[in-house]
XYZ file of C-alpha atoms in Angstrom:
618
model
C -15.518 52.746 157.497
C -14.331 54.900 154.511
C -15.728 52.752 151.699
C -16.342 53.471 148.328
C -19.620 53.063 146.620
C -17.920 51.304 143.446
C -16.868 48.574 146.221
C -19.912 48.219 147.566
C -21.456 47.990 144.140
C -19.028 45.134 143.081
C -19.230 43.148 146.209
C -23.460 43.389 146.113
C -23.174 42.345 141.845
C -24.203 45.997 141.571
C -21.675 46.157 138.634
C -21.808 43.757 135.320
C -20.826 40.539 136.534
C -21.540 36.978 135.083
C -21.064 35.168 138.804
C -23.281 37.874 140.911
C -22.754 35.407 144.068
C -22.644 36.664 147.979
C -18.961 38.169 148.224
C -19.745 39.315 151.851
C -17.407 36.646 153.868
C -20.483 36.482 156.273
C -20.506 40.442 156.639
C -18.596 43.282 154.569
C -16.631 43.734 157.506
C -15.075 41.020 158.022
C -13.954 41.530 154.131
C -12.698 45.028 154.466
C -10.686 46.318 157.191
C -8.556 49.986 157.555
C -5.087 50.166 157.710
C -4.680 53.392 159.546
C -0.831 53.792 160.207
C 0.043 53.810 155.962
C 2.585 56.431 155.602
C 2.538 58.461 152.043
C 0.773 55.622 150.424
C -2.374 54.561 148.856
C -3.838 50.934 148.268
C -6.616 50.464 144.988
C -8.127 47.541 145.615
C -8.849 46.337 141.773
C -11.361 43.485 140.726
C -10.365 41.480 137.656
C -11.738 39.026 135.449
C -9.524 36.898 133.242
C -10.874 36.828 129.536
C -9.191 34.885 126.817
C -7.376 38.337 125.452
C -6.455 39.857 128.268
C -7.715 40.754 131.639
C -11.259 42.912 132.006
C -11.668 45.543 135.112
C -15.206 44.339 136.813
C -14.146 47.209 139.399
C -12.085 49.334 141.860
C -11.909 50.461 145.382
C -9.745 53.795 146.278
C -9.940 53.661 149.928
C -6.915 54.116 152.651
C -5.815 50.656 153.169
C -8.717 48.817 152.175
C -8.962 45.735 150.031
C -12.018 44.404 148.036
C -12.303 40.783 146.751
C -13.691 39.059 144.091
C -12.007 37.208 141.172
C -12.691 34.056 138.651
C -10.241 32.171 136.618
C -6.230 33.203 137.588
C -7.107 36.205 139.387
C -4.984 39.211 140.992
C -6.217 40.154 144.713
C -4.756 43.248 145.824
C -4.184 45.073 149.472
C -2.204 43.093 151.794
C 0.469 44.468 153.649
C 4.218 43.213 153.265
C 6.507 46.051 153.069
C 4.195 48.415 154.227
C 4.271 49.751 157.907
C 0.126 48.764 158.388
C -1.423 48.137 162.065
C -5.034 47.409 161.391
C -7.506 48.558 163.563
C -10.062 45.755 163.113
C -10.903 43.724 166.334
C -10.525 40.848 164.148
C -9.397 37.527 166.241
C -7.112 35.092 165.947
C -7.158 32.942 168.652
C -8.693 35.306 171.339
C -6.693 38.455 170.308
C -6.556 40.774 167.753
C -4.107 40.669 164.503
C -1.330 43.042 166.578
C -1.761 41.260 169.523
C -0.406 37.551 168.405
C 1.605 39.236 165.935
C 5.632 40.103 166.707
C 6.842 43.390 166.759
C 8.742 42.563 163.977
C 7.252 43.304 160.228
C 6.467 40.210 158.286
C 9.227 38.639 156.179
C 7.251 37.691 152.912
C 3.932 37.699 154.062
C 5.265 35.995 156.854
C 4.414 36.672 160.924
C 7.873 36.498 163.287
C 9.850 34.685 160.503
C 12.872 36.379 162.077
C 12.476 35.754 165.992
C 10.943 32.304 166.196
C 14.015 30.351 165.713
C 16.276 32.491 168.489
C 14.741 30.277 171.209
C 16.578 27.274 169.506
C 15.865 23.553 170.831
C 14.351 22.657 173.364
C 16.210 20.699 175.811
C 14.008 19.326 178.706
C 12.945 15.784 180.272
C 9.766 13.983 180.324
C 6.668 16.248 180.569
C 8.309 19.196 180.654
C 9.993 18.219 176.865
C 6.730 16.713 175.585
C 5.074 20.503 176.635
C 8.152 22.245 175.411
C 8.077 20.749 171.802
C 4.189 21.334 171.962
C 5.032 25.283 172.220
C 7.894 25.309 170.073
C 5.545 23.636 167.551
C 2.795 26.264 168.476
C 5.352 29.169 167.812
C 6.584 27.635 164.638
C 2.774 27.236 163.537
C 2.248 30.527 164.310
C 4.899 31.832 162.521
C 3.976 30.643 159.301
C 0.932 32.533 159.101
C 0.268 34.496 156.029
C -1.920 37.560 155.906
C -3.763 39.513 153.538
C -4.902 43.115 154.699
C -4.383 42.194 158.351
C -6.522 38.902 157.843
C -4.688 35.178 158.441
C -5.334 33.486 155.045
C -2.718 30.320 155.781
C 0.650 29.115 156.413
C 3.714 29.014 154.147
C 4.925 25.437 153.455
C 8.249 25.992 155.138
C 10.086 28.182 157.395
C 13.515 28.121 157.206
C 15.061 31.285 158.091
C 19.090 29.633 156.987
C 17.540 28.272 153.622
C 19.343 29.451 150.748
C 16.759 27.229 148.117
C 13.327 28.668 148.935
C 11.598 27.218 145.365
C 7.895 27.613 146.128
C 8.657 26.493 149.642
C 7.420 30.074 150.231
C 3.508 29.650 148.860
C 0.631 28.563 150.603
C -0.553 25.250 149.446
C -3.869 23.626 149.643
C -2.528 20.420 150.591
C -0.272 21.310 153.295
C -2.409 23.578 154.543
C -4.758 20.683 155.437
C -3.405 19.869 159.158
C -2.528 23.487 159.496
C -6.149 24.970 159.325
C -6.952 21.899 161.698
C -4.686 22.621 164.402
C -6.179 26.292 164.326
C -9.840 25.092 164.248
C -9.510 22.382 167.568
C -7.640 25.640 168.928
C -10.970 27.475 168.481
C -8.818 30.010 165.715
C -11.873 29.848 163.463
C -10.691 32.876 161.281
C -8.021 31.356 159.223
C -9.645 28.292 157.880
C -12.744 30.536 156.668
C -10.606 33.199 154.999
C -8.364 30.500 153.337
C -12.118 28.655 152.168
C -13.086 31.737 150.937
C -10.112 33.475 149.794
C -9.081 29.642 147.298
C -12.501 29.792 146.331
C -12.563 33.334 144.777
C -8.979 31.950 142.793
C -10.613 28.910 141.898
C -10.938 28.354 137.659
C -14.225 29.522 136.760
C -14.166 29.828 133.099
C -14.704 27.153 130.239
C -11.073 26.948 128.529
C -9.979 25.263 124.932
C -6.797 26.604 126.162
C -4.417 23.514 126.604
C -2.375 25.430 128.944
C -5.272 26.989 130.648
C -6.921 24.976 133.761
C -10.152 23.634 132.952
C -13.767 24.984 134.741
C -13.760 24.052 138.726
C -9.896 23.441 139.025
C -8.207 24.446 142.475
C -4.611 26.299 142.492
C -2.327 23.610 144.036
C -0.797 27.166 145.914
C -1.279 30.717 146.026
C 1.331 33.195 147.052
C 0.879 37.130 148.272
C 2.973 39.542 146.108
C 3.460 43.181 146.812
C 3.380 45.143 143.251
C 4.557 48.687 142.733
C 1.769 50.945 140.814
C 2.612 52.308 137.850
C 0.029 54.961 138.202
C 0.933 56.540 141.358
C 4.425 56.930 143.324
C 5.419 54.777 146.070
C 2.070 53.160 145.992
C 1.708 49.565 145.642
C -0.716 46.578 145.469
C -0.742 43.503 146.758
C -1.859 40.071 144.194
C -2.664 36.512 145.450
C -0.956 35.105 142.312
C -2.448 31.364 141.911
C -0.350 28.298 140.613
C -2.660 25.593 139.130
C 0.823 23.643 137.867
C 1.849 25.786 135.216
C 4.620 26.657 137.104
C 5.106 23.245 138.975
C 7.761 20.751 138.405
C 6.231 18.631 135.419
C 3.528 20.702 134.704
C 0.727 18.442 136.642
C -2.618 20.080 137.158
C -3.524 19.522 141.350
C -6.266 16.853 141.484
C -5.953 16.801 145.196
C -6.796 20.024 145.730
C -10.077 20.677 144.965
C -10.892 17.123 147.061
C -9.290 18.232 149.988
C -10.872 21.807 150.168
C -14.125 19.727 150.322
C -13.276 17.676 153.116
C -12.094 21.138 155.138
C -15.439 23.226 154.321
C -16.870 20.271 155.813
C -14.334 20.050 159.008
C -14.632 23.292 159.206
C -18.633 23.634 159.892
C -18.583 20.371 162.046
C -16.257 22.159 164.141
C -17.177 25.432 164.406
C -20.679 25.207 164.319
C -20.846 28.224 161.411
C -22.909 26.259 158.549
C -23.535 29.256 156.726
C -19.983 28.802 154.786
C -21.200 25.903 152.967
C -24.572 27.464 152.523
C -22.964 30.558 150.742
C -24.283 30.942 146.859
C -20.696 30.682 145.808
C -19.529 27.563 148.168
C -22.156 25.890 146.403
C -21.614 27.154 143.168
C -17.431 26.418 143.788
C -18.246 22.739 145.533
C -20.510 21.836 142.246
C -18.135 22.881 139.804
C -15.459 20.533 141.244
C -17.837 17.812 141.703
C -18.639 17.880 137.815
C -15.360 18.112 136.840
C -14.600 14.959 138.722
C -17.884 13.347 137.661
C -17.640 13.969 133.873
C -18.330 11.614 131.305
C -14.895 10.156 130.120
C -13.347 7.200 127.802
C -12.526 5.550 131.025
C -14.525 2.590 132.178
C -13.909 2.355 135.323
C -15.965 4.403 138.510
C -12.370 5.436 140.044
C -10.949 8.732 138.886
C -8.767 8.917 136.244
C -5.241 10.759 136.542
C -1.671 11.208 135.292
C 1.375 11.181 137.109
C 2.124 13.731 139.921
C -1.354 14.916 140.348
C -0.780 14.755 144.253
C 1.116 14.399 147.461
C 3.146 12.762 145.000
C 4.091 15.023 143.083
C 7.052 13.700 140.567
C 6.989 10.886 138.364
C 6.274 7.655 140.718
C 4.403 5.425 138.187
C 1.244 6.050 139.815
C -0.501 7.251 136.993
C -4.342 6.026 136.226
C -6.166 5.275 139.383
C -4.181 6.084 142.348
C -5.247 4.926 145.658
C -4.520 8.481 147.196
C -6.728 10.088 144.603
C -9.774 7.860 145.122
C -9.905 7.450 148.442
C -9.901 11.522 148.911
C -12.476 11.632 145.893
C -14.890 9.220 147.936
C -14.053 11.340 150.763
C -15.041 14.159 149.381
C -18.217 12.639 147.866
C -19.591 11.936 151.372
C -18.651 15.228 152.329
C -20.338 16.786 149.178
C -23.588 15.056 149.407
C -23.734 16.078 153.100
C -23.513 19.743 152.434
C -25.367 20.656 149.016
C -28.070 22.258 149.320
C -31.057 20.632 148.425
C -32.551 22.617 144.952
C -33.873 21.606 142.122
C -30.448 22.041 139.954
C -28.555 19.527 142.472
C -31.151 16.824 141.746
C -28.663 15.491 139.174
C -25.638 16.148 140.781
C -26.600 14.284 143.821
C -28.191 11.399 141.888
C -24.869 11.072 139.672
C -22.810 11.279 143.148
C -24.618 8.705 144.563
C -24.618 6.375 141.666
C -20.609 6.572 141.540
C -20.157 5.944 145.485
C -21.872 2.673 145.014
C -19.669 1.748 142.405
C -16.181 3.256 143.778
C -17.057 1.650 146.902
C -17.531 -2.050 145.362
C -14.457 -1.745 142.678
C -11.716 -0.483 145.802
C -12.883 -2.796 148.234
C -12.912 -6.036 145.804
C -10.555 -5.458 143.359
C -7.616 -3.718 145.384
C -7.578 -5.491 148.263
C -5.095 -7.775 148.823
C -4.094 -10.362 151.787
C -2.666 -13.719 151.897
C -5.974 -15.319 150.887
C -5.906 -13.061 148.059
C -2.679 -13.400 146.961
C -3.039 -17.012 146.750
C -6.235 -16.255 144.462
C -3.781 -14.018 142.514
C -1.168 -17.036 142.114
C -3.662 -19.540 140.775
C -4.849 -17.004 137.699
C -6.105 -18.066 134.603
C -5.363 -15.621 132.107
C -7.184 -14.371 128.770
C -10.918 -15.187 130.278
C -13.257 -13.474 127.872
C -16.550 -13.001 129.161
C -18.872 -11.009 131.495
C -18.435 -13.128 134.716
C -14.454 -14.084 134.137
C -12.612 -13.968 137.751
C -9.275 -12.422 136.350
C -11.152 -9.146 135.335
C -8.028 -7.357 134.403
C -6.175 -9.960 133.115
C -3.743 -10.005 135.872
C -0.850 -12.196 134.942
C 0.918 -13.997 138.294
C 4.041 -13.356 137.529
C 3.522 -9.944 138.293
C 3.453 -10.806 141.998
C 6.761 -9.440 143.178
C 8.755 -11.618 145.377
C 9.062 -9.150 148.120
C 5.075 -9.156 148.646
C 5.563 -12.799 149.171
C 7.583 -12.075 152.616
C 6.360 -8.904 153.258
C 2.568 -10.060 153.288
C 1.828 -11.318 157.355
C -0.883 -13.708 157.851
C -3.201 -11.420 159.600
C -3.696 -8.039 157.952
C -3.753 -6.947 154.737
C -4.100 -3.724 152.504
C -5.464 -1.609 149.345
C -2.944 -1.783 146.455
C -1.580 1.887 145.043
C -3.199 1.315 141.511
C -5.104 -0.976 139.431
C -5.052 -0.921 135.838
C -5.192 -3.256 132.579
C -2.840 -6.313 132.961
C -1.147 -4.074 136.063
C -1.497 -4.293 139.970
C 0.538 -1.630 141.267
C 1.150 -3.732 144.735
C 3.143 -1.082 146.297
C 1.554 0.021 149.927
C 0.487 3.348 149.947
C 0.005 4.940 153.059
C -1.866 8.318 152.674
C -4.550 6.230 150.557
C -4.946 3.377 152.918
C -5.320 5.833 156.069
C -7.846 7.499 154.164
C -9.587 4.706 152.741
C -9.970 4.045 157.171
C -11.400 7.316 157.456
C -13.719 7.590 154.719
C -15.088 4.129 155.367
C -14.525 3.862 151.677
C -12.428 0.258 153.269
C -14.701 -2.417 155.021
C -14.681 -2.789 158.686
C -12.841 -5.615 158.588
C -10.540 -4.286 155.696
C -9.416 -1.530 157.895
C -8.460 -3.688 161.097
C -6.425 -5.519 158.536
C -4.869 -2.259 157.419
C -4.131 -0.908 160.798
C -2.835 -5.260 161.548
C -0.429 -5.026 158.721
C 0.922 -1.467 160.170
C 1.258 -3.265 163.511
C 3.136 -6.445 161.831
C 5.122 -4.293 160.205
C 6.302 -1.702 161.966
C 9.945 -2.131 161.578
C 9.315 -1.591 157.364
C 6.572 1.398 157.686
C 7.256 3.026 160.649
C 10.796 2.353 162.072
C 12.374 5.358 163.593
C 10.435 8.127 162.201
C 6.607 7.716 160.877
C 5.555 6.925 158.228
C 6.801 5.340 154.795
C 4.955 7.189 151.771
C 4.780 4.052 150.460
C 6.884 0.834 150.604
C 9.248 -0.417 149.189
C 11.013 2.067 147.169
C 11.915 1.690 143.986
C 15.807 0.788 143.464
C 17.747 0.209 140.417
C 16.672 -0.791 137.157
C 12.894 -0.356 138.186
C 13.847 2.844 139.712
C 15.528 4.137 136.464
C 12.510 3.498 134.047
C 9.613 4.323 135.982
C 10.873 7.593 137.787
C 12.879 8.906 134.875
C 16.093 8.432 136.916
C 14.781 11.180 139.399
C 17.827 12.169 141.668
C 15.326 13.231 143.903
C 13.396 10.534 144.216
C 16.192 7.445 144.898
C 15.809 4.467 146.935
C 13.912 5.289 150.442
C 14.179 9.124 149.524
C 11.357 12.042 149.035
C 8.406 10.067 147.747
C 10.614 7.021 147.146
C 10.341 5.391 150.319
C 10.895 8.024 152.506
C 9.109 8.810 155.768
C 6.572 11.802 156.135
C 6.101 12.970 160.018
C 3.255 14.935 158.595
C 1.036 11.831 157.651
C 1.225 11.089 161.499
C -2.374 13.031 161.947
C -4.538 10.508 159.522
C -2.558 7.607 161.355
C -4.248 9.037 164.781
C -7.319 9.767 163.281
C -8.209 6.130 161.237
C -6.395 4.825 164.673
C -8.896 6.835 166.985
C -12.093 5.921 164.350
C -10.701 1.782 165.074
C -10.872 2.621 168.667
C -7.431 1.262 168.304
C -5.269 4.574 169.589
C -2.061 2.851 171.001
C -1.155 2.618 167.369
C -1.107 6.170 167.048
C 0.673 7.196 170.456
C 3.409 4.696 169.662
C 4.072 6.570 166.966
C 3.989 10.303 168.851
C 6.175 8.947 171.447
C 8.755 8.208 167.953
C 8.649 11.597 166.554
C 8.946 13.597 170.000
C 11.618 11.261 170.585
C 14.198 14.004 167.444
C 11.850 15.666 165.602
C 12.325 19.381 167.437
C 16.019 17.977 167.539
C 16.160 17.684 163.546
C 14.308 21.219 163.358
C 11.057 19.684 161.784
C 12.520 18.510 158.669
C 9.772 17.790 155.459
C 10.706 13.994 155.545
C 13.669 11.167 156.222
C 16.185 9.101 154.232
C 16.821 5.149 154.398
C 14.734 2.289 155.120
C 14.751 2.939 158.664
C 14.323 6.998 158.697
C 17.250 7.512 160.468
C 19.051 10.451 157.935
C 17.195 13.947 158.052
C 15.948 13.812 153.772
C 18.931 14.887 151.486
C 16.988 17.778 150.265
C 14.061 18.002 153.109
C 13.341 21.501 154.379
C 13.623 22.129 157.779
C 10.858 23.772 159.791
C 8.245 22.325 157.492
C 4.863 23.789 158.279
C 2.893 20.141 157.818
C 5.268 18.401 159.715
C 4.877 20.571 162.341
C 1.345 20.985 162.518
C 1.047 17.418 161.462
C 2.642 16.934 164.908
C 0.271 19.081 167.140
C -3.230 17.658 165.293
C -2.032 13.848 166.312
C -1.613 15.644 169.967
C -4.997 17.538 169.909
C -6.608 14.423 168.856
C -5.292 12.022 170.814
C -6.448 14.747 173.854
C -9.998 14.464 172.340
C -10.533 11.412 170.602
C -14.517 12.758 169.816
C -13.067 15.849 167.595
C -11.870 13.423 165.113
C -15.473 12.987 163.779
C -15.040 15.897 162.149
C -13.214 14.008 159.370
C -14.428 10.695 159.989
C -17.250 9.164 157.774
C -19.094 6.325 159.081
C -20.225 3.474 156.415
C -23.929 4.738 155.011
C -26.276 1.893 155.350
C -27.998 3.485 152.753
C -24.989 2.911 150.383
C -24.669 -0.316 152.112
C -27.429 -1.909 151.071
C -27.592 -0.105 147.310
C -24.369 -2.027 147.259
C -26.076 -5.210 148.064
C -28.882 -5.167 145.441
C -26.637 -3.532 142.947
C -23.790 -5.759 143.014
C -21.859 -5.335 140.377
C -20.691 -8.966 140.947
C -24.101 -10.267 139.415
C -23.682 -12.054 135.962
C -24.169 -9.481 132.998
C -26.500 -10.906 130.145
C -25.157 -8.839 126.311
C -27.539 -6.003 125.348
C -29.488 -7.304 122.049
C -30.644 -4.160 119.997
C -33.624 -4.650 118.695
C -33.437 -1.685 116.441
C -30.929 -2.150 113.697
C -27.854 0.690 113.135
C -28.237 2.742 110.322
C -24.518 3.831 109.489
């Protein structure tokens, strides 16, 4: 391999570098590969560091075809192939063949594997079996075909697809998020490549300088997305460079910083060893480093009293203004997620000592404020209805000051005797009683929900299937907001109306955490009632992002079609329902450990008032 010795002196810290951390992605050659067929062209790989006045060159690489990696803050990668005619020679696999093997004749279409021939083949129309398989390829292909690369390497899937869209938006980035189900999909397949290189690849983007910046992202912050560019060179003719530009919300609709991110690329380093068997991701110098950062950034000292996380509006799957502002179920049930899978994978050092003890100390009290104070079932509600209001003291039952009439009268019929659920926010004087899905599923999965809590949750899904499931799983949430409500807490978003987008509508993709808090229940039916719904149109539809009306029975006003989590969304449910054991690889089972530090730290315990014995001196 024609390598430099500046690259090797960059990737080894050779050259000054204020993070000299293991760049190798378990071997310089699986890093570097050599683009032999590039015609009257030359790629510089260039290493840069983002400074407050400008952007400072840590390094180069001149090499044919060959792209070197390492960046901090909103970083530039270069040397992928997009309009360049590049066959690499590296025996790298992707699901038992090599990059040219699996890939169409075709040249990629923004980044994008066989984004032209996919979609010839058209629906599928077969019976029984023989559909079920069909859609299961056609879903494969899709998958497949939403694969981006960087120098020859699979690095993720675009969010959508659509070859006959005319509104791409940022439909065309890779997003941490959606990528979720997609790198699962690949890693039950035994297509181990992808999910490292996106781990490692999101890391190396990931905001690693202190910022007084307001419009900067703060230390630890995850891009929501990334997307490949290909740059000319100003410095040499018809040579170009490729950049994995980062979005951390700065261009995003509203601005909103991605709190989700960083939680779910947790939970995925930690999939991704369980199921692989490669540990020596997470044991990498600059996992660690990346995993701490976003640990103290959610773990920092704050005004806020409470041991949830604190966020605004839009900060996640949810994305537009949906009043779920301040402690979003969604939010905390990935953060105590992602906790579990923290603690599970730093290494033990001296300098985690207080980072594991400060971890701890907040799962025992995230755990005890979701499971007493947002639950809710009939029993509950009653408690709710019988409220005394303005209790001032330490051991008052209305906490929050919760006044009843806040109790909406559709909870009142919705509510079913047996089952019950975690509310979608909890605030001062405010239940947000709204049923969220993605945080209730979660709050299953994590364990971060009782045992008994989440047979109620999956009981209430079961008693209510008409209103969350219907024709197409599942509701985001229910119900939607309509009319005057709808008007002052979404901003009138024409978007988001009643039993639209994230108003009500139904998501196909959150059919893989149904099946997998289904499959940790031992309660699976659930989950293949719901498969058997979405084979029954969703290849049909052409894999639309979500579906309009209170029943799902209108493809989404604005949905995209050939959505890349709705599809892989799809074949996860189908891999897991094959293999009920490889869902452990997300599931967390209840810590008896935390268990009983919840018992002789109960929160619930009557608070005496702190008497200073030294006086202030003001």
């Amino acid at each position: 391999m024609a390598t430099s010795k500046t690259v090797l002196q960059v990737l080894s810290g050779g050259l000054p570098c204020p993070h000299r951390f293991d760049l190798s992605f378990g071997g310089l050659n699986s890093v570097l590969s050599i683009c032999s067929d590039v015609k009257r062209r030359k790629n510089i790989g260039l290493v840069y560091k983002k400074l407050n006045n400008g952007m400072r060159l840590l390094g180069k690489c001149r090499s044919r075809g060959v792209g070197a990696v390492t960046s901090r803050g909103k970083v530039k990668f270069i040397d992928r192939w997009e309009s360049m005619r590049c066959k690499c020679q590296k025996a790298e696999s992707f699901g038992g063949a090599t990059a040219n093997e699996w890939s169409p004749v075709s040249l990629p279409v923004n980044g994008v594997y066989g984004a032209t021939n996919i979609f010839e083949k058209g629906s599928f129309a077969l019976k029984g079996n023989e559909e079920t398989q069909s859609i299961e390829e056609e879903a494969w292909d899709l998958l497949r075909a939403s694969v981006v690369c960087y120098c020859g390497n699979p690095i993720g899937t675009i969010a959508a697809n659509d070859p006959n869209s005319t509104s791409i938006l940022n439909y065309d980035q890779v997003f941490i998020r959606d990528f979720i189900p997609s790198g699962i999909a690949f890693l039950l397949k035994g297509e181990y490549d992808i999910v490292r290189n996106f781990i490692l690849y999101t890391l190396q983007l990931q905001s690693w300088e202190k910022t007084m910046d307001c419009y900067s992202p703060g230390q630890g912050l995850m891009p929501a997305s990334f997307k490949v560019r290909t740059v000319p060179l100003d410095s040499e003719d018809s040579a170009t460079e490729e950049v994995l530009d980062a979005d951390f919300g700065e261009a995003a609709i509203g601005r909103v910083a991605p709190v989700d991110s960083g939680l779910w690329w947790i939970i995925l380093l930690r999939a991704y060893g369980k199921c692989s068997g490669d540990l020596s991701v997470q044991e990498r110098v600059d996992v660690q480093t990346g995993m701490k950062m976003i640990l103290r950034l959610c773990l920092a000292d704050g005004f806020d009293m409470f041991p949830t996380l604190l966020v605004t509006d839009g900060s996640c799957m949810i994305d537009r203004r949906m009043g779920i502002h301040g402690h979003p179920l969604e939010i905390e049930a990935l953060f105590y997620s992602a906790l579990l899978c923290a603690r599970e994978m730093l290494a033990p050092e001296d300098g985690s000592a207080d980072l594991i003890r400060a971890l701890n100390n907040r799962l025992v009290a995230l755990s005890f404020h979701i499971r007493e104070y947002y639950w809710i079932d009939l029993k509950k509600l009653n408690e709710i209805y019988r409220y005394t209001t303005e209790e001032y003291s330490y051991d008052a039952v209305n906490k929050f000051n919760i006044y009843p009439d806040q109790i909406p009268p559709w909870l009142v019929e919705f509510m079913p005797n047996k089952g019950g659920y975690l509310i979608g926010n909890l605030q001062p004087a405010h239940m947000d009683f709204r049923f969220f899905t993605l945080g209730n599923l979660w709050s299953i999965v994590s364990s971060l929900a009782t045992l008994d809590q989440s047979h109620a949750i999956l009981d209430l899904i079961e008693a209510k299937w008409a209103e969350l499931v219907a024709e197409m799983p599942i509701k985001i949430c229910y119900p939607a907001l309509e009319g005057q409500e709808w008007r002052i807490v979404t901003g009138s978003d024409p978007k988001n109306t009643a039993w639209s987008y994230h108003n009500g509508g139904s998501w196909p993709t959150l059919l893989w955490q149904l099946t997998v808090a289904c499959i940790k229940m031992n309660r699976p039916e659930i989950a293949e009632r719901a498969v058997q719904l979405v084979e029954r149109r969703i290849s049909r539809d052409k894999w639309p992002e979500y579906y309009d009306t209170k029943r799902a029975r209108f493809i989404g006003k604005q949905a995209h079609l050939f959505q890349t989590w709705s599809i892989s969304g799809y074949l996860v449910a189908k891999l897991f329902l094959a293999n009920p054991s490889a869902a452990k690889i997300f599931v967390n089972e209840e810590d008896p450990e935390l268990v009983n530090a919840l018992i002789s730290a109960n929160p619930r315990r009557k608070r005496a008032r702190k008497i200073f014995k030294q006086p202030f001196i003001v």
